[in-house]
Amino acid sequence: MSGKTLGNDESVRRQRLALEWFERSLEQPEAERESWLNDHCTESDIRDRVVRLQAADFGAGDFLDSPHEFVARGAVPSGSRIGRYRIDRLIAEGGMGSVYLAHRDDGVYQQQVAIKFLHPLLRDAEANRRFAAERQILAQLQHPNIAQMFDAGAADDGAAYVVMEYVDGVRITQYCHQHRVGLRQRLELFRQVCSAVAAAHRALIVHRDLKPANILVTGDGRPMLLDFGIAKILESENDGKERVTTLMALTPAYASPEQILGQPITTSSDIYSLGVLLYELLCGTRPYELDRLTPGQAEQMVCNTVPPMPSQVALRKDAQAPFPSAPRLLRGDLDVITMKALRKEPERRYGSAQELSEDVHRYLRGLPIQARADSLRYRIAKFTQRNRWGVVAAAVILLSLIGGILTTSWQAHRAQQQAVRAEAQQARAEHINEFFKKVLMSPSSQWLSSLGKGADVSMAEVLDVASQRADTELAQYPDVQADVLDTLSQAFQGMGMYDKAQDSAARALQVAKQRLPANDRLRVTSHYRLAQALHLKNEFARSEQEYLRAIALAKNALPAGDEMTALMHNDLAVLYSAHGRFEDAQRELTVALALQRERMQGKPYPAIAIGLGNIGFIDLSQGDLDAALSRFNESLGVFARLPDREYSEVAGIISNRSMVYSIRGEFAHAQADAAKAVEIAARKLGRSHPRYARILLRHAETMLDIGKMDDVDATLTQAEKIMKQRLVAGHRSWATLAIVRARWNMQQAHFEPAAKSLLDASQILKSQPETAPGTRPDRDHGRVLALLGEVRLAQDKPEQAAELLQQGVNIETALYGPDVFEVRQFRDALTRSRDALKAQGGHQAR
């Protein structure tokens, strides 16, 4: 390449930088533009170019000069004649140039038009030559959502211009805000824009500057795409690759990474800009805010930083946001569609604007989108949205086929490998299909109609009916019967319906033991599923027996290294941990993680992340706060490396991390974590799940810690309502509720109700294997004693207070040492109780 060419390239690059800085300077308050430019634009020659552009744009100059000289500087007086048109007034201006309303003035016919004049830095002979070459193609571009280009050319002094159809409308974002356009209508508007872009691409034209300012919506609600006069014509090189032959200015906030880097531009660049537009229409903000960044910083941001998903942004935006979409409406398909369009790599975006539009259309119709992995589970979910109870039944069919996707905990994200032959799998699938087709999908079925709810029958009711009929309808196929009951047990677990989960698991186990070979995988699965159900119901001894039986059977029934073996060891570890058997828990977790890491060969995996979180909980339970925090962060780091998925277990890990912060007295961090955990749990578990209730209790405690009292009572009431429906009396969560309720009453100076709650909590804890008298130090046990001591102190009973506080401080000190905030807080209360006791002339408690 010659030095002359290199020089030209550098000149064009600096012109482009000047235009970028000029465009951004216009977004600053007029009085601050000079100081803003001096602070941010460090290259003096580019800054000088920007100043000249500003002067031209503000209409500087002698009005006695010719109209064409005004064009060259960027200001055209009203009444000036350009070709066959006469200028009426300025209607828009920006980094690329200025747009004027004009009318045809040659006496042939009347017509209003918009004329855009390019800025002087974009004027040269080559640009004018290309505009002349492009004029015919652009003029032939006909589409109902494209403002037609009528003419293009250059004024006498070389100023390039284009003449376009005049559109009387407002920016698409402004239109949506002013008319409070709903999500569906916004997406329909976006699809019309995609249609216009697709038409241009079919004509080998890349718009290159797609942004709300170039998409106006008319009074009748029709979006119109403007400014094809600065579009690029794709030409075929000898290598057959499409490229853009002209480098023009761009709008950084909507430009693709390849535009920012000055790389060859294809239709994929417009796909990226459409992604930015869609992002803004969904959540009211752009993926990146570049206004205060230098060009280098902006380049780094656009080219290397992945923006948050629209649903995540919507969670942070208040009700006054320009486009208030509920995060749940954006989560899932719309997130996936948008982020695919915004891929950094052009080849990973949608192949065309039509493909992007089609995926939006499929979302609106409730169909599976093409951007997602084409899995059975995903298709079932989309079909269920369109047909409520009938396809819930179909989902159960497919869940049965894959052996357990609808599960609680991390079961929800893995598919179990089947050890039976392909022929047996096919036969089982056919029997399961026949079963559900006969009893759920048939219009003549009396099963669901007997409930008297028509199409409003719930998922739980559908599963209930299927469970009732499985014994009779599938009795002749014991493997199918056990498989269906096993799947139903997992479904009930996932819904927090633990009694029904236990019943289905027990029936599956009965069938498997009586009618299936001793080495059948379903024998293992049935014991495992029953163990899980008993575990969730807090029946420690029976649950442990079933876990151990399942693990023992797995040695002969499952291949070496099978994932189910790792899962069983993990769940048994969780059971041991919850009941204070930490050495046993550590042993089982070590086995589970070793098996999973061997399987995954260093790749991130949900089971590994959850295993690390479980180790963190053991560290926390044993008082090692530093190790617990490290494990929780390590676990969340693994989750963060997983592709585009959010797991319910993340909520539990963040909630546990919040507890570490609370014990240390870092209440702001604790409250932020607890609030985030509630958001995730609500999305992934639903607001009636017992795990959601426990996370609510953690959140309520953090609100008490920071003195945010208004929402605590309502939060506790919500958690209690869930627990009454889903948890047996005496479950440890009831002790947690009683402790938080006592703290709430203490802050209201309601000491008698607080004392009663703490005594209730004490009774529950004494009944738990891990907190029974004589067991290891336990935080809740220590807190109950210390808090009750504080209550007695407030009731002017310092002797009782000192004794209770001393016991609580001893337990917490044995766990965490003497220096953590929570221990110091209780020790201060102990000192006050002793001082009060001395003042009464009593003896000091030891």
PDB file of C-alpha atoms in Angstrom, residues 507-731:
ATOM      1  CA  ARG A 507     -45.347 -45.664  45.160  1.00  0.00           C
ATOM      2  CA  ALA A 508     -42.594 -45.612  42.547  1.00  0.00           C
ATOM      3  CA  LEU A 509     -40.299 -47.434  44.962  1.00  0.00           C
ATOM      4  CA  GLN A 510     -42.939 -50.053  45.701  1.00  0.00           C
ATOM      5  CA  VAL A 511     -43.386 -50.796  41.997  1.00  0.00           C
ATOM      6  CA  ALA A 512     -39.628 -50.865  41.399  1.00  0.00           C
ATOM      7  CA  LYS A 513     -38.907 -53.220  44.305  1.00  0.00           C
ATOM      8  CA  GLN A 514     -41.706 -55.617  43.451  1.00  0.00           C
ATOM      9  CA  ARG A 515     -41.540 -55.727  39.673  1.00  0.00           C
ATOM     10  CA  LEU A 516     -38.155 -54.509  38.417  1.00  0.00           C
ATOM     11  CA  PRO A 517     -34.727 -56.208  38.502  1.00  0.00           C
ATOM     12  CA  ALA A 518     -32.444 -55.442  41.434  1.00  0.00           C
ATOM     13  CA  ASN A 519     -29.959 -53.661  39.156  1.00  0.00           C
ATOM     14  CA  ASP A 520     -32.567 -51.543  37.349  1.00  0.00           C
ATOM     15  CA  ARG A 521     -31.754 -47.832  37.383  1.00  0.00           C
ATOM     16  CA  LEU A 522     -35.287 -47.055  38.557  1.00  0.00           C
ATOM     17  CA  ARG A 523     -34.616 -48.951  41.789  1.00  0.00           C
ATOM     18  CA  VAL A 524     -31.856 -46.455  42.534  1.00  0.00           C
ATOM     19  CA  THR A 525     -33.914 -43.486  41.392  1.00  0.00           C
ATOM     20  CA  SER A 526     -36.920 -44.435  43.521  1.00  0.00           C
ATOM     21  CA  HIS A 527     -34.884 -44.716  46.726  1.00  0.00           C
ATOM     22  CA  TYR A 528     -33.167 -41.430  45.863  1.00  0.00           C
ATOM     23  CA  ARG A 529     -36.412 -39.597  45.186  1.00  0.00           C
ATOM     24  CA  LEU A 530     -37.975 -40.850  48.431  1.00  0.00           C
ATOM     25  CA  ALA A 531     -34.859 -39.750  50.324  1.00  0.00           C
ATOM     26  CA  GLN A 532     -35.196 -36.264  48.851  1.00  0.00           C
ATOM     27  CA  ALA A 533     -38.859 -35.992  49.802  1.00  0.00           C
ATOM     28  CA  LEU A 534     -38.211 -37.140  53.367  1.00  0.00           C
ATOM     29  CA  HIS A 535     -35.248 -34.770  53.547  1.00  0.00           C
ATOM     30  CA  LEU A 536     -37.447 -31.832  52.534  1.00  0.00           C
ATOM     31  CA  LYS A 537     -39.950 -32.836  55.210  1.00  0.00           C
ATOM     32  CA  ASN A 538     -37.183 -32.798  57.833  1.00  0.00           C
ATOM     33  CA  GLU A 539     -37.404 -36.557  58.514  1.00  0.00           C
ATOM     34  CA  PHE A 540     -33.684 -37.026  59.059  1.00  0.00           C
ATOM     35  CA  ALA A 541     -33.377 -40.696  60.051  1.00  0.00           C
ATOM     36  CA  ARG A 542     -35.573 -42.126  57.295  1.00  0.00           C
ATOM     37  CA  SER A 543     -34.063 -39.805  54.693  1.00  0.00           C
ATOM     38  CA  GLU A 544     -30.524 -40.890  55.588  1.00  0.00           C
ATOM     39  CA  GLN A 545     -31.515 -44.560  55.259  1.00  0.00           C
ATOM     40  CA  GLU A 546     -32.939 -44.037  51.776  1.00  0.00           C
ATOM     41  CA  TYR A 547     -29.901 -42.051  50.588  1.00  0.00           C
ATOM     42  CA  LEU A 548     -27.561 -44.803  51.789  1.00  0.00           C
ATOM     43  CA  ARG A 549     -29.669 -47.519  50.145  1.00  0.00           C
ATOM     44  CA  ALA A 550     -29.701 -45.620  46.851  1.00  0.00           C
ATOM     45  CA  ILE A 551     -25.916 -45.108  46.942  1.00  0.00           C
ATOM     46  CA  ALA A 552     -25.342 -48.774  47.706  1.00  0.00           C
ATOM     47  CA  LEU A 553     -27.582 -49.916  44.831  1.00  0.00           C
ATOM     48  CA  ALA A 554     -25.907 -47.470  42.446  1.00  0.00           C
ATOM     49  CA  LYS A 555     -22.632 -49.400  42.633  1.00  0.00           C
ATOM     50  CA  ASN A 556     -24.180 -52.211  40.572  1.00  0.00           C
ATOM     51  CA  ALA A 557     -26.987 -50.410  38.749  1.00  0.00           C
ATOM     52  CA  LEU A 558     -25.192 -47.312  37.446  1.00  0.00           C
ATOM     53  CA  PRO A 559     -22.047 -46.889  35.354  1.00  0.00           C
ATOM     54  CA  ALA A 560     -18.912 -45.736  37.163  1.00  0.00           C
ATOM     55  CA  GLY A 561     -18.870 -41.960  37.451  1.00  0.00           C
ATOM     56  CA  ASP A 562     -22.588 -41.597  36.680  1.00  0.00           C
ATOM     57  CA  GLU A 563     -23.857 -38.145  37.551  1.00  0.00           C
ATOM     58  CA  MET A 564     -26.694 -39.449  39.710  1.00  0.00           C
ATOM     59  CA  THR A 565     -24.127 -40.949  42.077  1.00  0.00           C
ATOM     60  CA  ALA A 566     -22.536 -37.527  42.524  1.00  0.00           C
ATOM     61  CA  LEU A 567     -25.947 -35.951  43.094  1.00  0.00           C
ATOM     62  CA  MET A 568     -26.840 -38.438  45.796  1.00  0.00           C
ATOM     63  CA  HIS A 569     -23.576 -37.858  47.660  1.00  0.00           C
ATOM     64  CA  ASN A 570     -24.168 -34.086  47.456  1.00  0.00           C
ATOM     65  CA  ASP A 571     -27.730 -34.299  48.761  1.00  0.00           C
ATOM     66  CA  LEU A 572     -26.694 -36.601  51.580  1.00  0.00           C
ATOM     67  CA  ALA A 573     -24.018 -34.041  52.492  1.00  0.00           C
ATOM     68  CA  VAL A 574     -26.690 -31.338  52.643  1.00  0.00           C
ATOM     69  CA  LEU A 575     -28.720 -33.539  54.973  1.00  0.00           C
ATOM     70  CA  TYR A 576     -25.745 -34.139  57.250  1.00  0.00           C
ATOM     71  CA  SER A 577     -24.870 -30.449  57.247  1.00  0.00           C
ATOM     72  CA  ALA A 578     -28.395 -29.431  58.199  1.00  0.00           C
ATOM     73  CA  HIS A 579     -28.221 -31.774  61.173  1.00  0.00           C
ATOM     74  CA  GLY A 580     -24.815 -30.758  62.480  1.00  0.00           C
ATOM     75  CA  ARG A 581     -22.809 -33.748  61.203  1.00  0.00           C
ATOM     76  CA  PHE A 582     -20.200 -31.615  59.499  1.00  0.00           C
ATOM     77  CA  GLU A 583     -17.429 -34.203  59.169  1.00  0.00           C
ATOM     78  CA  ASP A 584     -19.847 -36.563  57.427  1.00  0.00           C
ATOM     79  CA  ALA A 585     -21.040 -33.712  55.229  1.00  0.00           C
ATOM     80  CA  GLN A 586     -17.500 -32.776  54.225  1.00  0.00           C
ATOM     81  CA  ARG A 587     -16.758 -36.400  53.318  1.00  0.00           C
ATOM     82  CA  GLU A 588     -19.818 -36.707  51.073  1.00  0.00           C
ATOM     83  CA  LEU A 589     -19.201 -33.356  49.391  1.00  0.00           C
ATOM     84  CA  THR A 590     -15.609 -34.308  48.671  1.00  0.00           C
ATOM     85  CA  VAL A 591     -16.835 -37.422  46.864  1.00  0.00           C
ATOM     86  CA  ALA A 592     -19.544 -35.509  44.988  1.00  0.00           C
ATOM     87  CA  LEU A 593     -17.228 -32.733  43.784  1.00  0.00           C
ATOM     88  CA  ALA A 594     -14.518 -35.183  42.750  1.00  0.00           C
ATOM     89  CA  LEU A 595     -17.022 -37.098  40.589  1.00  0.00           C
ATOM     90  CA  GLN A 596     -18.394 -33.917  38.998  1.00  0.00           C
ATOM     91  CA  ARG A 597     -14.985 -32.433  38.295  1.00  0.00           C
ATOM     92  CA  GLU A 598     -13.854 -35.674  36.724  1.00  0.00           C
ATOM     93  CA  ARG A 599     -16.911 -35.641  34.487  1.00  0.00           C
ATOM     94  CA  MET A 600     -16.572 -31.989  33.458  1.00  0.00           C
ATOM     95  CA  GLN A 601     -12.769 -31.828  32.986  1.00  0.00           C
ATOM     96  CA  GLY A 602     -12.427 -28.270  34.220  1.00  0.00           C
ATOM     97  CA  LYS A 603     -15.559 -26.846  32.589  1.00  0.00           C
ATOM     98  CA  PRO A 604     -18.016 -24.832  34.731  1.00  0.00           C
ATOM     99  CA  TYR A 605     -21.082 -26.794  35.787  1.00  0.00           C
ATOM    100  CA  PRO A 606     -24.077 -26.036  38.037  1.00  0.00           C
ATOM    101  CA  ALA A 607     -23.501 -29.055  40.283  1.00  0.00           C
ATOM    102  CA  ILE A 608     -19.935 -27.926  40.970  1.00  0.00           C
ATOM    103  CA  ALA A 609     -21.086 -24.407  41.800  1.00  0.00           C
ATOM    104  CA  ILE A 610     -23.737 -25.707  44.170  1.00  0.00           C
ATOM    105  CA  GLY A 611     -21.298 -28.113  45.816  1.00  0.00           C
ATOM    106  CA  LEU A 612     -18.969 -25.193  46.532  1.00  0.00           C
ATOM    107  CA  GLY A 613     -21.898 -23.268  47.979  1.00  0.00           C
ATOM    108  CA  ASN A 614     -22.725 -26.219  50.209  1.00  0.00           C
ATOM    109  CA  ILE A 615     -19.137 -26.293  51.519  1.00  0.00           C
ATOM    110  CA  GLY A 616     -19.520 -22.580  52.225  1.00  0.00           C
ATOM    111  CA  PHE A 617     -22.621 -23.304  54.301  1.00  0.00           C
ATOM    112  CA  ILE A 618     -20.695 -25.904  56.309  1.00  0.00           C
ATOM    113  CA  ASP A 619     -17.928 -23.363  56.926  1.00  0.00           C
ATOM    114  CA  LEU A 620     -20.553 -20.836  58.031  1.00  0.00           C
ATOM    115  CA  SER A 621     -22.238 -23.332  60.338  1.00  0.00           C
ATOM    116  CA  GLN A 622     -18.873 -24.087  61.943  1.00  0.00           C
ATOM    117  CA  GLY A 623     -18.109 -20.400  62.443  1.00  0.00           C
ATOM    118  CA  ASP A 624     -15.375 -19.962  59.796  1.00  0.00           C
ATOM    119  CA  LEU A 625     -16.682 -16.763  58.225  1.00  0.00           C
ATOM    120  CA  ASP A 626     -13.645 -16.075  56.020  1.00  0.00           C
ATOM    121  CA  ALA A 627     -13.749 -19.559  54.483  1.00  0.00           C
ATOM    122  CA  ALA A 628     -17.529 -19.340  54.035  1.00  0.00           C
ATOM    123  CA  LEU A 629     -17.314 -16.020  52.215  1.00  0.00           C
ATOM    124  CA  SER A 630     -14.543 -17.346  49.983  1.00  0.00           C
ATOM    125  CA  ARG A 631     -16.556 -20.451  49.076  1.00  0.00           C
ATOM    126  CA  PHE A 632     -19.736 -18.471  48.376  1.00  0.00           C
ATOM    127  CA  ASN A 633     -17.836 -16.114  46.072  1.00  0.00           C
ATOM    128  CA  GLU A 634     -16.127 -19.049  44.348  1.00  0.00           C
ATOM    129  CA  SER A 635     -19.506 -20.698  43.807  1.00  0.00           C
ATOM    130  CA  LEU A 636     -21.045 -17.532  42.372  1.00  0.00           C
ATOM    131  CA  GLY A 637     -18.009 -17.181  40.121  1.00  0.00           C
ATOM    132  CA  VAL A 638     -18.708 -20.609  38.612  1.00  0.00           C
ATOM    133  CA  PHE A 639     -22.361 -19.683  38.117  1.00  0.00           C
ATOM    134  CA  ALA A 640     -21.280 -16.486  36.366  1.00  0.00           C
ATOM    135  CA  ARG A 641     -19.335 -18.541  33.793  1.00  0.00           C
ATOM    136  CA  LEU A 642     -22.405 -20.539  32.803  1.00  0.00           C
ATOM    137  CA  PRO A 643     -24.089 -19.422  29.571  1.00  0.00           C
ATOM    138  CA  ASP A 644     -27.216 -17.260  29.739  1.00  0.00           C
ATOM    139  CA  ARG A 645     -28.976 -19.074  32.559  1.00  0.00           C
ATOM    140  CA  GLU A 646     -30.057 -18.173  36.061  1.00  0.00           C
ATOM    141  CA  TYR A 647     -30.341 -20.835  38.734  1.00  0.00           C
ATOM    142  CA  SER A 648     -32.585 -20.839  41.782  1.00  0.00           C
ATOM    143  CA  GLU A 649     -29.677 -22.034  43.918  1.00  0.00           C
ATOM    144  CA  VAL A 650     -27.940 -18.691  43.351  1.00  0.00           C
ATOM    145  CA  ALA A 651     -30.606 -17.123  45.553  1.00  0.00           C
ATOM    146  CA  GLY A 652     -29.755 -19.446  48.447  1.00  0.00           C
ATOM    147  CA  ILE A 653     -26.022 -18.863  48.117  1.00  0.00           C
ATOM    148  CA  ILE A 654     -26.424 -15.078  48.036  1.00  0.00           C
ATOM    149  CA  SER A 655     -28.778 -15.291  51.008  1.00  0.00           C
ATOM    150  CA  ASN A 656     -26.192 -17.298  52.953  1.00  0.00           C
ATOM    151  CA  ARG A 657     -23.503 -14.790  52.030  1.00  0.00           C
ATOM    152  CA  SER A 658     -25.801 -12.113  53.406  1.00  0.00           C
ATOM    153  CA  MET A 659     -25.719 -13.934  56.753  1.00  0.00           C
ATOM    154  CA  VAL A 660     -21.923 -13.724  56.836  1.00  0.00           C
ATOM    155  CA  TYR A 661     -22.116  -9.977  56.307  1.00  0.00           C
ATOM    156  CA  SER A 662     -24.741  -9.618  59.059  1.00  0.00           C
ATOM    157  CA  ILE A 663     -22.634 -11.483  61.610  1.00  0.00           C
ATOM    158  CA  ARG A 664     -19.733  -9.183  60.769  1.00  0.00           C
ATOM    159  CA  GLY A 665     -21.936  -6.101  61.088  1.00  0.00           C
ATOM    160  CA  GLU A 666     -21.619  -5.192  57.388  1.00  0.00           C
ATOM    161  CA  PHE A 667     -25.321  -4.472  57.155  1.00  0.00           C
ATOM    162  CA  ALA A 668     -25.387  -2.583  53.844  1.00  0.00           C
ATOM    163  CA  HIS A 669     -23.776  -5.545  52.047  1.00  0.00           C
ATOM    164  CA  ALA A 670     -26.060  -7.953  53.890  1.00  0.00           C
ATOM    165  CA  GLN A 671     -29.201  -6.060  52.928  1.00  0.00           C
ATOM    166  CA  ALA A 672     -28.169  -5.733  49.271  1.00  0.00           C
ATOM    167  CA  ASP A 673     -27.484  -9.479  49.038  1.00  0.00           C
ATOM    168  CA  ALA A 674     -30.741 -10.386  50.774  1.00  0.00           C
ATOM    169  CA  ALA A 675     -32.788  -8.159  48.465  1.00  0.00           C
ATOM    170  CA  LYS A 676     -31.100  -9.655  45.395  1.00  0.00           C
ATOM    171  CA  ALA A 677     -31.771 -13.160  46.694  1.00  0.00           C
ATOM    172  CA  VAL A 678     -35.476 -12.352  47.059  1.00  0.00           C
ATOM    173  CA  GLU A 679     -35.624 -11.123  43.444  1.00  0.00           C
ATOM    174  CA  ILE A 680     -33.996 -14.272  42.078  1.00  0.00           C
ATOM    175  CA  ALA A 681     -36.053 -16.611  44.263  1.00  0.00           C
ATOM    176  CA  ALA A 682     -39.291 -14.926  43.224  1.00  0.00           C
ATOM    177  CA  ARG A 683     -38.413 -15.454  39.571  1.00  0.00           C
ATOM    178  CA  LYS A 684     -37.032 -18.965  39.787  1.00  0.00           C
ATOM    179  CA  LEU A 685     -39.033 -20.547  42.633  1.00  0.00           C
ATOM    180  CA  GLY A 686     -42.244 -18.543  42.690  1.00  0.00           C
ATOM    181  CA  ARG A 687     -43.806 -16.710  45.611  1.00  0.00           C
ATOM    182  CA  SER A 688     -45.373 -19.747  47.249  1.00  0.00           C
ATOM    183  CA  HIS A 689     -42.286 -21.939  47.622  1.00  0.00           C
ATOM    184  CA  PRO A 690     -40.952 -22.718  51.118  1.00  0.00           C
ATOM    185  CA  ARG A 691     -37.412 -21.876  50.038  1.00  0.00           C
ATOM    186  CA  TYR A 692     -38.699 -18.454  49.003  1.00  0.00           C
ATOM    187  CA  ALA A 693     -40.177 -18.064  52.488  1.00  0.00           C
ATOM    188  CA  ARG A 694     -36.806 -18.748  54.126  1.00  0.00           C
ATOM    189  CA  ILE A 695     -35.132 -16.188  51.873  1.00  0.00           C
ATOM    190  CA  LEU A 696     -37.827 -13.680  52.829  1.00  0.00           C
ATOM    191  CA  LEU A 697     -36.950 -14.201  56.490  1.00  0.00           C
ATOM    192  CA  ARG A 698     -33.285 -13.395  55.801  1.00  0.00           C
ATOM    193  CA  HIS A 699     -34.373 -10.260  53.980  1.00  0.00           C
ATOM    194  CA  ALA A 700     -36.579  -9.210  56.895  1.00  0.00           C
ATOM    195  CA  GLU A 701     -33.638  -9.562  59.288  1.00  0.00           C
ATOM    196  CA  THR A 702     -31.436  -7.346  57.168  1.00  0.00           C
ATOM    197  CA  MET A 703     -34.150  -4.699  57.060  1.00  0.00           C
ATOM    198  CA  LEU A 704     -34.263  -4.768  60.864  1.00  0.00           C
ATOM    199  CA  ASP A 705     -30.468  -4.403  60.940  1.00  0.00           C
ATOM    200  CA  ILE A 706     -30.566  -1.167  58.940  1.00  0.00           C
ATOM    201  CA  GLY A 707     -33.681   0.169  60.660  1.00  0.00           C
ATOM    202  CA  LYS A 708     -35.930  -0.104  57.614  1.00  0.00           C
ATOM    203  CA  MET A 709     -39.047  -1.003  59.572  1.00  0.00           C
ATOM    204  CA  ASP A 710     -41.926  -0.266  57.197  1.00  0.00           C
ATOM    205  CA  ASP A 711     -41.927  -3.529  55.235  1.00  0.00           C
ATOM    206  CA  VAL A 712     -40.809  -6.004  57.893  1.00  0.00           C
ATOM    207  CA  ASP A 713     -44.214  -6.967  59.278  1.00  0.00           C
ATOM    208  CA  ALA A 714     -45.682  -7.556  55.811  1.00  0.00           C
ATOM    209  CA  THR A 715     -42.652  -9.632  54.817  1.00  0.00           C
ATOM    210  CA  LEU A 716     -42.969 -11.809  57.912  1.00  0.00           C
ATOM    211  CA  THR A 717     -46.692 -12.266  57.288  1.00  0.00           C
ATOM    212  CA  GLN A 718     -45.988 -13.336  53.710  1.00  0.00           C
ATOM    213  CA  ALA A 719     -43.371 -15.861  54.807  1.00  0.00           C
ATOM    214  CA  GLU A 720     -45.620 -17.238  57.545  1.00  0.00           C
ATOM    215  CA  LYS A 721     -48.473 -17.746  55.081  1.00  0.00           C
ATOM    216  CA  ILE A 722     -46.251 -19.814  52.779  1.00  0.00           C
ATOM    217  CA  MET A 723     -44.895 -21.868  55.667  1.00  0.00           C
ATOM    218  CA  LYS A 724     -48.364 -22.683  56.969  1.00  0.00           C
ATOM    219  CA  GLN A 725     -49.235 -24.079  53.562  1.00  0.00           C
ATOM    220  CA  ARG A 726     -46.007 -25.951  52.851  1.00  0.00           C
ATOM    221  CA  LEU A 727     -44.047 -26.782  56.038  1.00  0.00           C
ATOM    222  CA  VAL A 728     -44.885 -29.084  58.914  1.00  0.00           C
ATOM    223  CA  ALA A 729     -45.078 -27.753  62.449  1.00  0.00           C
ATOM    224  CA  GLY A 730     -41.718 -28.016  64.153  1.00  0.00           C
ATOM    225  CA  HIS A 731     -39.675 -27.414  60.988  1.00  0.00           C
TER     226      HIS A 731
END
